[in-house]
CSV table of C-alpha atoms in Angstrom, one decimal:
chain,number,residue,atom,x,y,z
A,1,MET,CA,0.0,-20.8,-31.9
A,2,PHE,CA,-2.5,-23.7,-32.0
A,3,LEU,CA,-2.2,-25.2,-35.3
A,4,LYS,CA,-4.7,-28.3,-35.1
A,5,ILE,CA,-8.3,-27.6,-35.5
A,6,ARG,CA,-9.0,-30.3,-33.1
A,7,LYS,CA,-6.9,-28.9,-30.4
A,8,ILE,CA,-8.8,-25.4,-30.8
A,9,GLN,CA,-12.1,-27.3,-30.5
A,10,TRP,CA,-10.9,-29.2,-27.4
A,11,LYS,CA,-10.0,-26.2,-25.6
A,12,THR,CA,-13.1,-24.2,-26.6
A,13,ILE,CA,-15.0,-27.0,-25.1
A,14,VAL,CA,-13.2,-27.3,-22.0
A,15,PHE,CA,-13.4,-23.3,-21.5
A,16,THR,CA,-17.1,-23.4,-22.1
A,17,ALA,CA,-17.4,-26.0,-19.6
A,18,VAL,CA,-15.5,-24.5,-16.9
A,19,ALA,CA,-17.3,-21.0,-17.6
A,20,ALA,CA,-20.6,-22.8,-16.9
A,21,LEU,CA,-19.5,-23.9,-13.5
A,22,VAL,CA,-18.4,-20.3,-12.5
A,23,PRO,CA,-21.2,-18.2,-10.9
A,24,VAL,CA,-22.1,-15.2,-13.2
A,25,GLY,CA,-21.4,-12.9,-10.1
A,26,ALA,CA,-17.9,-14.2,-10.1
A,27,LEU,CA,-17.4,-13.5,-13.7
A,28,ALA,CA,-18.7,-10.0,-13.2
A,29,GLN,CA,-16.5,-9.4,-10.2
A,30,ASN,CA,-13.5,-10.5,-12.2
A,31,ALA,CA,-14.3,-8.4,-15.0
A,32,ASP,CA,-14.8,-5.2,-12.4
A,33,LEU,CA,-11.2,-6.3,-11.0
A,34,GLN,CA,-9.3,-6.4,-14.2
A,35,LYS,CA,-10.9,-3.0,-15.1
A,36,ILE,CA,-9.6,-1.5,-11.8
A,37,LEU,CA,-6.3,-2.8,-12.4
A,38,SER,CA,-6.2,-1.6,-16.0
A,39,GLN,CA,-7.0,1.9,-14.5
A,40,MET,CA,-4.4,1.6,-11.8
A,41,ASP,CA,-1.7,0.7,-14.6
A,42,ALA,CA,-2.8,3.8,-16.3
A,43,ALA,CA,-2.6,6.0,-13.3
A,44,SER,CA,0.8,4.4,-12.4
A,45,ALA,CA,2.3,5.5,-15.7
A,46,ARG,CA,1.7,9.1,-14.8
A,47,PHE,CA,2.6,8.9,-11.3
A,48,GLN,CA,5.8,10.8,-10.1
A,49,SER,CA,5.1,11.7,-6.5
A,50,ALA,CA,2.4,12.1,-4.0
A,51,GLU,CA,2.0,13.9,-0.5
A,52,ALA,CA,-0.6,13.6,1.9
A,53,ASP,CA,-1.7,14.2,5.5
A,54,PHE,CA,-2.5,11.1,7.4
A,55,THR,CA,-4.3,10.0,10.6
A,56,ALA,CA,-3.3,6.3,11.8
A,57,ASP,CA,-5.1,4.1,14.4
A,58,THR,CA,-3.1,1.1,15.8
A,59,TYR,CA,-5.0,-1.2,17.9
A,60,THR,CA,-3.6,-3.5,20.2
A,61,ALA,CA,-5.9,-6.6,21.0
A,62,VAL,CA,-4.5,-7.7,24.1
A,63,VAL,CA,-5.1,-4.4,26.2
A,64,GLN,CA,-7.8,-3.3,23.7
A,65,SER,CA,-6.1,0.1,23.4
A,66,HIS,CA,-5.7,2.7,20.4
A,67,ASP,CA,-2.8,4.7,19.4
A,68,ILE,CA,-3.6,7.6,17.2
A,69,GLN,CA,-0.9,9.4,15.2
A,70,LYS,CA,-1.2,12.2,12.8
A,71,GLY,CA,1.3,13.5,10.3
A,72,SER,CA,2.3,13.8,6.7
A,73,ILE,CA,3.6,11.3,4.4
A,74,ALA,CA,5.2,11.5,0.6
A,75,PHE,CA,6.1,9.0,-1.8
A,76,ARG,CA,8.1,9.2,-5.2
A,77,ARG,CA,9.3,6.7,-7.8
A,78,VAL,CA,12.7,7.1,-9.2
A,79,GLY,CA,13.8,4.7,-11.9
A,80,GLY,CA,11.1,2.4,-11.0
A,81,VAL,CA,12.1,2.3,-7.3
A,82,THR,CA,9.8,3.8,-4.6
A,83,GLU,CA,10.8,6.2,-1.8
A,84,MET,CA,8.9,7.2,1.0
A,85,VAL,CA,8.9,9.7,4.0
A,86,MET,CA,6.9,10.1,7.0
A,87,HIS,CA,6.6,12.6,9.5
A,88,VAL,CA,4.8,12.1,12.7
A,89,LYS,CA,3.9,15.1,14.4
A,90,THR,CA,1.1,13.9,17.3
A,91,ASP,CA,0.7,10.7,19.1
A,92,ASN,CA,-2.7,10.5,21.0
A,93,GLY,CA,-3.0,14.1,20.8
A,94,ASP,CA,0.4,15.0,22.4
A,95,PRO,CA,3.4,16.3,20.3
A,96,SER,CA,5.5,13.4,19.1
A,97,LEU,CA,8.1,14.3,16.4
A,98,LYS,CA,9.2,11.2,14.5
A,99,ASP,CA,10.7,10.8,11.2
A,100,VAL,CA,10.9,7.8,8.9
A,101,LEU,CA,12.6,7.5,5.4
A,102,TYR,CA,12.6,4.5,3.1
A,103,LYS,CA,15.4,4.8,0.4
A,104,ASN,CA,17.9,2.7,-1.2
A,105,GLY,CA,16.6,-0.4,0.6
A,106,GLN,CA,17.0,1.1,4.0
A,107,LEU,CA,14.4,2.2,6.5
A,108,ASP,CA,15.7,5.2,8.7
A,109,TYR,CA,13.9,5.9,11.8
A,110,TYR,CA,14.8,9.2,13.4
A,111,GLN,CA,13.8,10.7,16.6
A,112,PRO,CA,14.8,14.4,16.8
A,113,THR,CA,13.8,15.0,20.4
A,114,VAL,CA,16.2,12.6,21.8
A,115,LYS,CA,18.6,12.8,19.0
A,116,GLN,CA,18.4,9.1,17.9
A,117,GLU,CA,18.8,7.5,14.5
A,118,THR,CA,18.1,3.9,13.8
A,119,ILE,CA,18.9,2.3,10.2
A,120,LEU,CA,17.4,-0.9,9.3
A,121,LYS,CA,18.3,-3.1,6.2
A,122,ALA,CA,14.8,-3.4,5.0
A,123,GLY,CA,15.4,-4.7,1.7
A,124,SER,CA,13.5,-4.3,-1.7
A,125,SER,CA,10.8,-6.5,-0.5
A,126,TYR,CA,9.4,-3.7,1.6
A,127,GLU,CA,8.2,-1.8,-1.6
A,128,ARG,CA,5.4,-4.1,-1.9
A,129,TYR,CA,3.8,-2.5,1.1
A,130,LEU,CA,4.8,1.0,0.1
A,131,THR,CA,3.1,0.8,-3.4
A,132,LEU,CA,-0.2,0.0,-2.2
A,133,GLY,CA,-2.1,2.8,-3.8
A,134,PHE,CA,0.8,5.3,-4.2
A,135,GLY,CA,2.4,4.8,-7.5
A,136,GLY,CA,2.0,1.0,-7.7
A,137,SER,CA,0.6,-0.4,-11.0
A,138,GLY,CA,-2.2,-3.0,-11.3
A,139,GLY,CA,0.3,-5.5,-12.5
A,140,GLU,CA,2.5,-5.1,-9.6
A,141,LEU,CA,-0.6,-5.5,-7.2
A,142,ALA,CA,-1.7,-8.7,-9.0
A,143,ALA,CA,1.8,-10.2,-8.9
A,144,ASN,CA,2.4,-9.8,-5.0
A,145,TRP,CA,-1.0,-10.4,-3.9
A,146,ASN,CA,-4.4,-12.5,-4.0
A,147,ILE,CA,-6.9,-9.7,-4.6
A,148,GLN,CA,-10.6,-9.8,-3.7
A,149,TYR,CA,-12.8,-7.2,-5.1
A,150,LEU,CA,-15.2,-6.0,-2.4
A,151,GLY,CA,-17.4,-3.4,-4.3
A,152,THR,CA,-17.3,0.4,-4.1
A,153,GLU,CA,-17.3,2.8,-1.3
A,154,THR,CA,-17.5,6.6,-1.0
A,155,ILE,CA,-14.8,8.3,1.1
A,156,ASP,CA,-14.5,12.2,1.5
A,157,GLY,CA,-17.0,12.3,-1.7
A,158,VAL,CA,-14.7,10.2,-3.7
A,159,GLU,CA,-15.7,6.8,-5.0
A,160,THR,CA,-13.3,4.2,-4.2
A,161,ALA,CA,-12.6,0.5,-5.1
A,162,LYS,CA,-12.3,-1.6,-1.8
A,163,LEU,CA,-9.9,-4.3,-2.4
A,164,ASP,CA,-9.0,-7.2,0.1
A,165,LEU,CA,-5.4,-8.3,-0.4
A,166,THR,CA,-3.7,-11.6,0.9
A,167,PRO,CA,0.1,-12.0,0.4
A,168,LYS,CA,1.3,-14.5,-2.1
A,169,THR,CA,4.4,-14.9,-0.2
A,170,PRO,CA,3.7,-15.8,3.4
A,171,SER,CA,4.2,-12.9,5.7
A,172,ASP,CA,4.8,-12.9,9.6
A,173,GLN,CA,3.4,-9.3,9.6
A,174,PHE,CA,0.0,-9.3,8.2
A,175,THR,CA,-2.8,-11.8,7.4
A,176,HIS,CA,-4.5,-9.4,4.9
A,177,ILE,CA,-4.9,-5.8,3.8
A,178,THR,CA,-7.7,-3.7,2.9
A,179,ILE,CA,-7.1,-0.8,0.8
A,180,TRP,CA,-9.6,1.7,-0.8
A,181,ILE,CA,-8.4,3.1,-4.0
A,182,ASP,CA,-9.3,6.2,-6.1
A,183,VAL,CA,-8.6,4.3,-9.2
A,184,LYS,CA,-8.7,7.5,-11.5
A,185,ARG,CA,-5.6,8.7,-9.6
A,186,GLY,CA,-4.3,5.6,-8.4
A,187,ILE,CA,-4.2,6.8,-4.8
A,188,SER,CA,-5.2,5.1,-1.6
A,189,LEU,CA,-7.6,7.0,0.5
A,190,LYS,CA,-7.5,4.5,3.4
A,191,GLN,CA,-5.7,1.2,4.2
A,192,GLN,CA,-6.1,-1.3,7.0
A,193,SER,CA,-3.8,-4.2,8.0
A,194,PHE,CA,-4.6,-7.0,10.1
A,195,GLN,CA,-2.6,-9.7,12.1
A,196,ASP,CA,-3.3,-13.2,13.4
A,197,SER,CA,-3.3,-11.7,17.2
A,198,GLY,CA,-6.3,-9.5,16.4
A,199,ASP,CA,-4.0,-6.3,16.3
A,200,TRP,CA,-4.7,-4.1,13.3
A,201,ARG,CA,-3.7,-0.6,11.8
A,202,SER,CA,-5.7,1.6,9.9
A,203,ALA,CA,-4.5,4.8,7.8
A,204,VAL,CA,-6.7,7.5,6.3
A,205,TYR,CA,-5.0,9.9,3.8
A,206,SER,CA,-6.4,13.5,3.1
A,207,ASN,CA,-5.4,16.7,1.2
A,208,ILE,CA,-3.6,14.7,-1.4
A,209,ARG,CA,-1.1,16.3,-3.8
A,210,LEU,CA,0.2,14.6,-6.8
A,211,ASN,CA,3.3,15.2,-8.7
A,212,GLU,CA,4.4,18.3,-6.6
A,213,VAL,CA,6.8,16.9,-4.1
A,214,PRO,CA,10.5,18.2,-4.5
A,215,ALA,CA,13.3,15.7,-4.4
A,216,LYS,CA,14.9,17.6,-1.2
A,217,ALA,CA,11.8,16.2,0.7
A,218,PHE,CA,13.2,12.7,0.6
A,219,THR,CA,16.1,13.5,2.9
A,220,LEU,CA,16.2,13.7,6.6
A,221,ASP,CA,17.6,16.9,8.5
A,222,ILE,CA,19.7,15.0,11.3
A,223,ALA,CA,20.8,17.3,14.1
A,224,PRO,CA,24.6,17.2,15.0
A,225,GLY,CA,25.4,15.0,17.9
A,226,THR,CA,22.7,12.4,17.0
A,227,GLN,CA,23.5,8.7,18.0
A,228,VAL,CA,23.0,6.5,15.1
A,229,SER,CA,22.7,2.7,15.1
A,230,THR,CA,22.4,0.1,12.5
A,231,ARG,CA,20.5,-3.2,12.4
């Protein structure tokens, strides 16, 4: 608490001077962003789980090629920790069964057709990517990312807030990520990540179901005789 009137007056003068130098549009954008983050906080408090269908487009710049995958994905929060399971069903129109599970700080990649399972020690830092619009709060987003509000955009009839994120901790994976958030539900309808190489990946989510995913969905049904490798 500031006890001296002079100190209060000095801080008021400094704040007023700084505010006068900030464009009105920037102040309005900041107010809009704070409102969005508050709405995400409220949605996060209600979040238990989410399930959706997805279409992902991975673009490789050096060969100018697109890899289109389709499948389903689900998230849930247990004790403040996020779990994710993804089932890839097609790759560029061809059947391509792949399952990915993130749980207990491990990334489990399973290819049932060749009976191969690879387990990676992903670490808890992986969660900052998983919670981009799937149960993550506005406070968590602001703690991990520098955020630029890019206005609103309508996707499938739903108005979303478009946010561009750059990591506060340098990342070898992405230069920045753009997300389109349905702030009322705290759910991403679209995400796009970018790399220095010019490569990018976009994912569009549809048929979203909230708080209906059973716990058993977050396990993989591993066939007997599957070869397992840990890295």
